[in-house]
Short mmCIF file of C-alpha atoms in Angstrom, two decimals:
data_model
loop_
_atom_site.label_atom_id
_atom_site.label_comp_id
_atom_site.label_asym_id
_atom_site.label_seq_id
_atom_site.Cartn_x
_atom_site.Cartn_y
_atom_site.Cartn_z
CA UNK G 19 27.80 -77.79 2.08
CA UNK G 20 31.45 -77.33 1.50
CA UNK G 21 33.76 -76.92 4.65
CA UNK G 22 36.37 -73.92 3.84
CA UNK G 23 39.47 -74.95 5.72
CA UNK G 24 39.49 -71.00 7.42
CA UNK G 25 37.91 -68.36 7.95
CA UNK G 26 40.55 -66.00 8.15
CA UNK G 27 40.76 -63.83 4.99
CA UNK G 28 44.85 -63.35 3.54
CA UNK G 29 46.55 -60.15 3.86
CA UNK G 30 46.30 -59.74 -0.02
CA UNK G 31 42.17 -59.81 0.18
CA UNK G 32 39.32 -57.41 1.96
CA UNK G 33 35.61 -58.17 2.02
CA UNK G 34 33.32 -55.33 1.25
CA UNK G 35 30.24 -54.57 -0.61
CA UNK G 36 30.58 -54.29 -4.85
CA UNK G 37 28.29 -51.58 -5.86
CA UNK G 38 26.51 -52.75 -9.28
CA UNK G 39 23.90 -51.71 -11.66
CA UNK G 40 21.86 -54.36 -9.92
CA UNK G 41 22.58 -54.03 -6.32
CA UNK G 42 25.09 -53.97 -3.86
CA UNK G 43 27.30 -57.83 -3.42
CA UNK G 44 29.35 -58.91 -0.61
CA UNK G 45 32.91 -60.07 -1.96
CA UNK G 46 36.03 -61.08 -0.81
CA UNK G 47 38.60 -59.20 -3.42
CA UNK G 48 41.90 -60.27 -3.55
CA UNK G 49 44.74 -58.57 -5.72
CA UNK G 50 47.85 -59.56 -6.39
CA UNK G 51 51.46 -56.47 -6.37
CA UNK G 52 51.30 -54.78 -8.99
CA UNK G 53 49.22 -54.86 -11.81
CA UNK G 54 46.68 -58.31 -12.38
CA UNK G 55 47.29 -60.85 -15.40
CA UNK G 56 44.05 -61.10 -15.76
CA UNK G 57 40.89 -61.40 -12.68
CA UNK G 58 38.17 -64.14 -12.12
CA UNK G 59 34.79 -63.82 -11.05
CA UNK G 60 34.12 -66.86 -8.53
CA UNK G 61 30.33 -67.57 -8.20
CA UNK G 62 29.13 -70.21 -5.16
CA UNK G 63 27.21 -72.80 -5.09
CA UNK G 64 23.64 -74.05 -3.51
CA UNK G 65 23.59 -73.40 -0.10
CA UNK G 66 27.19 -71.95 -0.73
CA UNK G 67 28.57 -68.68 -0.12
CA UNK G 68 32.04 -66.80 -1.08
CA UNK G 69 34.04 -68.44 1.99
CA UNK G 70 33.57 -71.53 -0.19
CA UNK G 71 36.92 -70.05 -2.16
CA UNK G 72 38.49 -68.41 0.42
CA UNK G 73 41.69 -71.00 0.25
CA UNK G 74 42.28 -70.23 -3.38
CA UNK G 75 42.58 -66.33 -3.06
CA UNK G 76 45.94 -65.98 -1.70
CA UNK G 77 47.77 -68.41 -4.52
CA UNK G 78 46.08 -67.19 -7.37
CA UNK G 79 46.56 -63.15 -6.12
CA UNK G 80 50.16 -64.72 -5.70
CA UNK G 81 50.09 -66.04 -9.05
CA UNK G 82 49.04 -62.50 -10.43
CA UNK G 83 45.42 -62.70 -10.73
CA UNK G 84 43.17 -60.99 -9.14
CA UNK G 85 40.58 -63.41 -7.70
CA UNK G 86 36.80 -61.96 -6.58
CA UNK G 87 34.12 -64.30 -4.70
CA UNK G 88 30.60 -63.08 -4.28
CA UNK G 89 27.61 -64.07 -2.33
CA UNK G 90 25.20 -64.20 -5.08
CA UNK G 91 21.71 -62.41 -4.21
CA UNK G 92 20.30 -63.81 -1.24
CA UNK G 93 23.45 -65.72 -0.51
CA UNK G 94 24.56 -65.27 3.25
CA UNK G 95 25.76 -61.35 3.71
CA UNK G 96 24.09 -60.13 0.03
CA UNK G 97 20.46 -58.99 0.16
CA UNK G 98 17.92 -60.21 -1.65
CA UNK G 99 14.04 -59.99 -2.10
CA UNK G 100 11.72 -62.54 -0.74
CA UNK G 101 9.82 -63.50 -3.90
CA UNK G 102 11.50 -67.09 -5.39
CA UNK G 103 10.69 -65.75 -8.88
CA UNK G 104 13.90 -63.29 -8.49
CA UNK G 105 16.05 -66.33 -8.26
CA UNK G 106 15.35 -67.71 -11.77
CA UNK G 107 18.63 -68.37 -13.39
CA UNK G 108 17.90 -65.77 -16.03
CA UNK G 109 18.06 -62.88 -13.46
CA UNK G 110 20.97 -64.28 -11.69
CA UNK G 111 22.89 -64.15 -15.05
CA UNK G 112 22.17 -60.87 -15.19
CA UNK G 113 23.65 -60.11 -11.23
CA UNK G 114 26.70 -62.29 -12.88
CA UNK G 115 27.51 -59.54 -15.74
CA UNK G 116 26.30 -56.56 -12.99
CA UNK G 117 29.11 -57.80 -11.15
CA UNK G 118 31.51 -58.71 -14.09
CA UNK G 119 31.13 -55.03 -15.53
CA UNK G 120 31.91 -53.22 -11.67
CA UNK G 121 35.11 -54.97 -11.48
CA UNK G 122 36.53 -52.95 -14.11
CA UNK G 123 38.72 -55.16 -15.14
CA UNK G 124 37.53 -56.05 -18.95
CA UNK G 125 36.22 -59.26 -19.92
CA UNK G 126 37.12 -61.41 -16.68
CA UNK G 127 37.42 -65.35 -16.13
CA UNK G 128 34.69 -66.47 -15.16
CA UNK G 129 33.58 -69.65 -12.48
CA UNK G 130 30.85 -71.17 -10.98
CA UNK G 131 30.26 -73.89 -8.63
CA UNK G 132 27.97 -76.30 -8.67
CA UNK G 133 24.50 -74.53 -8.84
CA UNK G 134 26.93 -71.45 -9.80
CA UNK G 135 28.24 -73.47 -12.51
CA UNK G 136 24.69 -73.22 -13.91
CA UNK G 137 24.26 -69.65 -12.86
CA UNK G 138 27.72 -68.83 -14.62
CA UNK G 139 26.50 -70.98 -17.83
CA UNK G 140 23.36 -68.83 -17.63
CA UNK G 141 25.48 -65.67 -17.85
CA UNK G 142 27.43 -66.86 -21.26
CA UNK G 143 24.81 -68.31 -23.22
CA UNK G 144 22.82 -64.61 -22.28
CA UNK G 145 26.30 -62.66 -23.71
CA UNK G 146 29.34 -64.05 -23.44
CA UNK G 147 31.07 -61.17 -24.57
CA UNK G 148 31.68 -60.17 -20.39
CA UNK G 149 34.24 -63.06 -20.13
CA UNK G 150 37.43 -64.27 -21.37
CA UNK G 151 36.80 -68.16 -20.22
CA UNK G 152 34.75 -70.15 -18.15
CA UNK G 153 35.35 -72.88 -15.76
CA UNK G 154 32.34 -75.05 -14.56
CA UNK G 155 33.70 -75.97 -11.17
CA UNK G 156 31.69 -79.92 -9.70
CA UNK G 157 28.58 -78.92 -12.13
CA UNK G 158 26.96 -81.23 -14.64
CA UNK G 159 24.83 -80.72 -18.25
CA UNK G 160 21.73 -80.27 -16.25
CA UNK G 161 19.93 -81.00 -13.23
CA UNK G 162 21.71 -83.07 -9.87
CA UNK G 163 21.79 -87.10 -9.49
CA UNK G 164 18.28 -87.99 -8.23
CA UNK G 165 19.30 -88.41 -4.48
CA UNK G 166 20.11 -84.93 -4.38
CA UNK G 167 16.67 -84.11 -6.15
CA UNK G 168 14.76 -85.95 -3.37
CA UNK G 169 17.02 -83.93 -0.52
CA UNK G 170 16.44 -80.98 -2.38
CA UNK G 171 12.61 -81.62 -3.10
CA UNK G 172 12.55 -82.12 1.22
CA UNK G 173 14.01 -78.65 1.64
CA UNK G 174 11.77 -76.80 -0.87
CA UNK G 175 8.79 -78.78 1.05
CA UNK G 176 9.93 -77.95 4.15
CA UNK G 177 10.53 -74.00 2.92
CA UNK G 178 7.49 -73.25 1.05
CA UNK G 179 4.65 -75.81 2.12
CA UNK G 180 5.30 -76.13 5.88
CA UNK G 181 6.43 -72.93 5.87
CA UNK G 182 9.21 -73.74 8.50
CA UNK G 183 11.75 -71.28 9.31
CA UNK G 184 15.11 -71.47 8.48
CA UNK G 185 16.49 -72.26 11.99
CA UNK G 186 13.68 -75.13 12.58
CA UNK G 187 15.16 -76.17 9.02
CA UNK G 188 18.18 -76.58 10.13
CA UNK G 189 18.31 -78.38 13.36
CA UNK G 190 15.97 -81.14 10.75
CA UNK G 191 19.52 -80.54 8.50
CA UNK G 192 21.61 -81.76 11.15
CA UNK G 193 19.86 -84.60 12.07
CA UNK G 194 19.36 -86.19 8.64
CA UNK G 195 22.85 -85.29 7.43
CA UNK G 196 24.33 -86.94 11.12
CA UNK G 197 27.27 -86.63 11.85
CA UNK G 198 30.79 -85.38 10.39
CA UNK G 199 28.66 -83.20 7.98
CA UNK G 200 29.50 -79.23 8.38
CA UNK G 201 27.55 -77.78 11.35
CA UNK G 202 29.60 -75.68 12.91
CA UNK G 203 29.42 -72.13 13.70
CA UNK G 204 30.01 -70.61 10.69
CA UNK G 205 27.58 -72.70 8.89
CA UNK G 206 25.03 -72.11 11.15
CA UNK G 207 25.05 -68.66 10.33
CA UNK G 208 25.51 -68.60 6.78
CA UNK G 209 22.34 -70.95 6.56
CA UNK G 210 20.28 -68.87 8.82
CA UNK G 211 21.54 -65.78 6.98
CA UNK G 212 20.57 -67.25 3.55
CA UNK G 213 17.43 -66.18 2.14
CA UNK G 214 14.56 -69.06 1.82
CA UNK G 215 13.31 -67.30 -1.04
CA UNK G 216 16.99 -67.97 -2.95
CA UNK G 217 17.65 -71.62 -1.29
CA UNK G 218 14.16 -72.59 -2.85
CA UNK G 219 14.30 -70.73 -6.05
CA UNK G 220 17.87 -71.93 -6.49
CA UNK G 221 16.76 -75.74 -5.58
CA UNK G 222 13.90 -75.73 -8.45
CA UNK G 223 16.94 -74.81 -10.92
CA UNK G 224 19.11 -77.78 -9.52
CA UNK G 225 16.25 -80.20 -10.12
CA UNK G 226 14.37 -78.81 -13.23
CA UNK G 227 17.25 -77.30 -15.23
CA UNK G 228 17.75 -78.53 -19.19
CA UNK G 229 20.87 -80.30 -20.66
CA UNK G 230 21.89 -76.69 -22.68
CA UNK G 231 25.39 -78.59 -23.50
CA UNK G 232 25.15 -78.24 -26.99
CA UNK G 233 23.92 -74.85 -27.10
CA UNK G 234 26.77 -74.06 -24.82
CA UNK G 235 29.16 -75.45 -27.47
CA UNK G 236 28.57 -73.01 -30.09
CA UNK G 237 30.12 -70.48 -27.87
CA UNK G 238 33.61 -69.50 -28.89
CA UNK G 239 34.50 -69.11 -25.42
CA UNK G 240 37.34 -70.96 -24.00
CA UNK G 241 35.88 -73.63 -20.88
CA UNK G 242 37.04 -76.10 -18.40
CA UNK G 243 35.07 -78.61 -16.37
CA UNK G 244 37.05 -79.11 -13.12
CA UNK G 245 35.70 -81.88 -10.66
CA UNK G 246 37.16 -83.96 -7.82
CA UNK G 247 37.29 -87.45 -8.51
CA UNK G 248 34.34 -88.26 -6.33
CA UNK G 249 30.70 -86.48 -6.50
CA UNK G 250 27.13 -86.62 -5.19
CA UNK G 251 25.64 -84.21 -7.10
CA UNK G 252 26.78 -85.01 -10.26
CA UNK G 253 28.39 -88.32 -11.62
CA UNK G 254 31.87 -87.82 -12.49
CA UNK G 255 31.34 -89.70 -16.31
CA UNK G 256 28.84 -87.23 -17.01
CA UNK G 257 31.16 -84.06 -16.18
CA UNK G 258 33.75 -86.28 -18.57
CA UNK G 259 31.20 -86.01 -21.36
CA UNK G 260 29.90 -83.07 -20.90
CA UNK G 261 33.47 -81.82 -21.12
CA UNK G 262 34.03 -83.69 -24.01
CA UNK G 263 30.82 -82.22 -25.98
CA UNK G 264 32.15 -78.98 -24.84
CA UNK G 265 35.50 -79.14 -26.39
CA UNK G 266 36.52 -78.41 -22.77
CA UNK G 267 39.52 -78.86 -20.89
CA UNK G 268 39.17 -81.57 -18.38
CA UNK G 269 40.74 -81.41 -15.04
CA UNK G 270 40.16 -83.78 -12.27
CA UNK G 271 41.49 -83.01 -8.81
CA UNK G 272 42.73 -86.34 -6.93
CA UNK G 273 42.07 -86.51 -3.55
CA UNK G 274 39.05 -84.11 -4.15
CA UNK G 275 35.08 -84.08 -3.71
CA UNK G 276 32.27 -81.86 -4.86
CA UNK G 277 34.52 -79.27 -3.11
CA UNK G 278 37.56 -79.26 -4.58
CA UNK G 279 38.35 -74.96 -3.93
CA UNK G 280 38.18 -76.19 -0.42
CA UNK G 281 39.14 -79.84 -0.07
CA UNK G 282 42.36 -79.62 -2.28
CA UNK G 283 42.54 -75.76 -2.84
CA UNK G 284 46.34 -76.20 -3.70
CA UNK G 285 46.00 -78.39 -7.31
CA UNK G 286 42.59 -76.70 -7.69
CA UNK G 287 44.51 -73.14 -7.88
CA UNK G 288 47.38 -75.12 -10.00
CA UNK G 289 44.93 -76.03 -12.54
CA UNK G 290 43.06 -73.33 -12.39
CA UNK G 291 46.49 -71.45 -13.63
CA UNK G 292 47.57 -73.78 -16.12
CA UNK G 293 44.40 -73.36 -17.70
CA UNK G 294 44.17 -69.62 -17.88
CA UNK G 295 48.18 -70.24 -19.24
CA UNK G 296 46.96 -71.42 -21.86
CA UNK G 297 45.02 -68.37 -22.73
CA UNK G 298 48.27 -66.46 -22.78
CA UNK G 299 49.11 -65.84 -26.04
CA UNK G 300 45.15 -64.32 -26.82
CA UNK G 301 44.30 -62.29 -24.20
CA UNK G 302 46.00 -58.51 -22.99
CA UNK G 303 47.70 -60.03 -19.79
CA UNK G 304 51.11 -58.17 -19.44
CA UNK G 305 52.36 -61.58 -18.30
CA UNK G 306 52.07 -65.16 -18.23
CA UNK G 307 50.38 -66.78 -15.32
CA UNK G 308 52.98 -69.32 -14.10
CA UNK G 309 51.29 -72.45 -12.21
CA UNK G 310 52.97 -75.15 -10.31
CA UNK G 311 51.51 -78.27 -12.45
CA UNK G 312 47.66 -79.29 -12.12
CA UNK G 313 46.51 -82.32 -11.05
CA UNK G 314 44.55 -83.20 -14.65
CA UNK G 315 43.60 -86.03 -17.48
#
């Protein structure tokens, strides 16, 4: 689970609920003065939930970009229905593009991490007319490293077999993952506030979900595969070839793990910016997008 360094949303951001054609979404919204650059849609990952950007809202919105994070359905404060079926990556492309069209904002930048960065690939092979770029954000070509398909394989067990509830699944949680892991408060709550319907759905996509790298390449639409330089759920070399298949900017954030929004939020938002720079010259911003220098190869 990733650890967001606060809590404590910036003055620049609110939380509310995004009405959508599919349903209502928590977000945290955060605008910049005046009128956006441009605005990205940030999806979460497995077992994840919008605080997971919360650090990068206040220098992008100061950058000019409007910057939205969403609890996907099911996700912590977002409803969603009890049947696993309704977490198939199909439907939560179609949640992704919901929420893409009810910002307003014409085609947006979109990223996902981790399991979102297969949601959000879901979304642009489905129509990827929605969004001006994508960034895959510590997510491989298809499913995680096998470790993390045995943990995950435990949790779907535990969920849908023993039929444990989510609080007797966690107090297992904190005694396998010992300790240092992220078992605080806040995480209590967001995994007891997480539907078991979406955390097993979700963890059949992370373990049974194809290599669609080449079909992904035929899009037209600008990408980026960002990683830290460590990762558990997906080996670094294969985010480096997957990028490279993709015709994909590569950016890897020093210092940084499968979490880089909230380990190094600072060179994450930097490259994040230099990317979307790049953009510049074919999109309708008003204004370039200035960043302080990524952290990239």
């Amino acid at each position: 689970m990733s650890r967001p360094p606060f809590l404590t949303l910036p003055g620049c951001a609110h939380a509310y609920r995004l009405a959508t054609a599919r349903g209502e979404f928590a977000v945290h919204d955060a605008r910049p003065e005046g009128r956006p650059r441009g605005t990205v849609l940030l999806v979460p990952g497995f077992t994840g939930s919008k605080e997971d950007f919360i650090a990068l809202l206040e220098p992008l919105a100061r950058a000019g970009v409007r910057a939205v994070a969403v609890d996907g359905r099911g996700q912590y404060e977002s409803p969603g229905p009890d049947d696993e079926h309704a977490y198939a990556l199909d439907e939560l492309a179609r949640d992704v593009h919901a929420q893409a069209a009810a910002l307003g904002d014409g085609p947006v930048h979109l990223l996902g991490h981790s399991f979102g960065g297969l949601v959000a690939r879901a979304a642009v092979l489905a129509d990827a007319r929605p969004f001006r770029s994508l960034t895959l954000m510590s997510s491989g070509p298809a499913g995680v490293s096998a470790e993390q398909r045995d943990r995950t394989r435990l949790l779907i067990h535990a969920l849908t077999e023993l039929k444990l509830d989510m609080e007797s699944v966690w107090r297992e949680k904190v005694r396998l993952d010992g300790p240092g892991a992220a078992h605080d408060e806040f995480h209590h709550r967001r995994w007891t506030g997480t539907s078991p319907a979406q955390l097993a759905g979700a963890g059949r996509q992370l373990i049974e979900t194809p290599d669609r790298t080449a079909e992904l390449a035929r899009t037209a639409l600008p990408k980026h595969v960002l990683s830290g330089e460590e990762d558990f759920a997906w080996p670094v070399p294969a985010m480096d070839a997957m990028a490279a298949a993709l015709g994909a900017r590569r950016t890897v954030i020093a210092g940084a793990g499968h979490s880089p929004a909230a380990e190094r939020p600072g060179p994450t938002a930097d490259a994040l910016l230099a990317f979307w720079e790049t953009l510049r010259e074919t999109t309708d911003e008003a204004d370039p997008v200035s960043p302080a220098g990524p952290t990239s190869r």
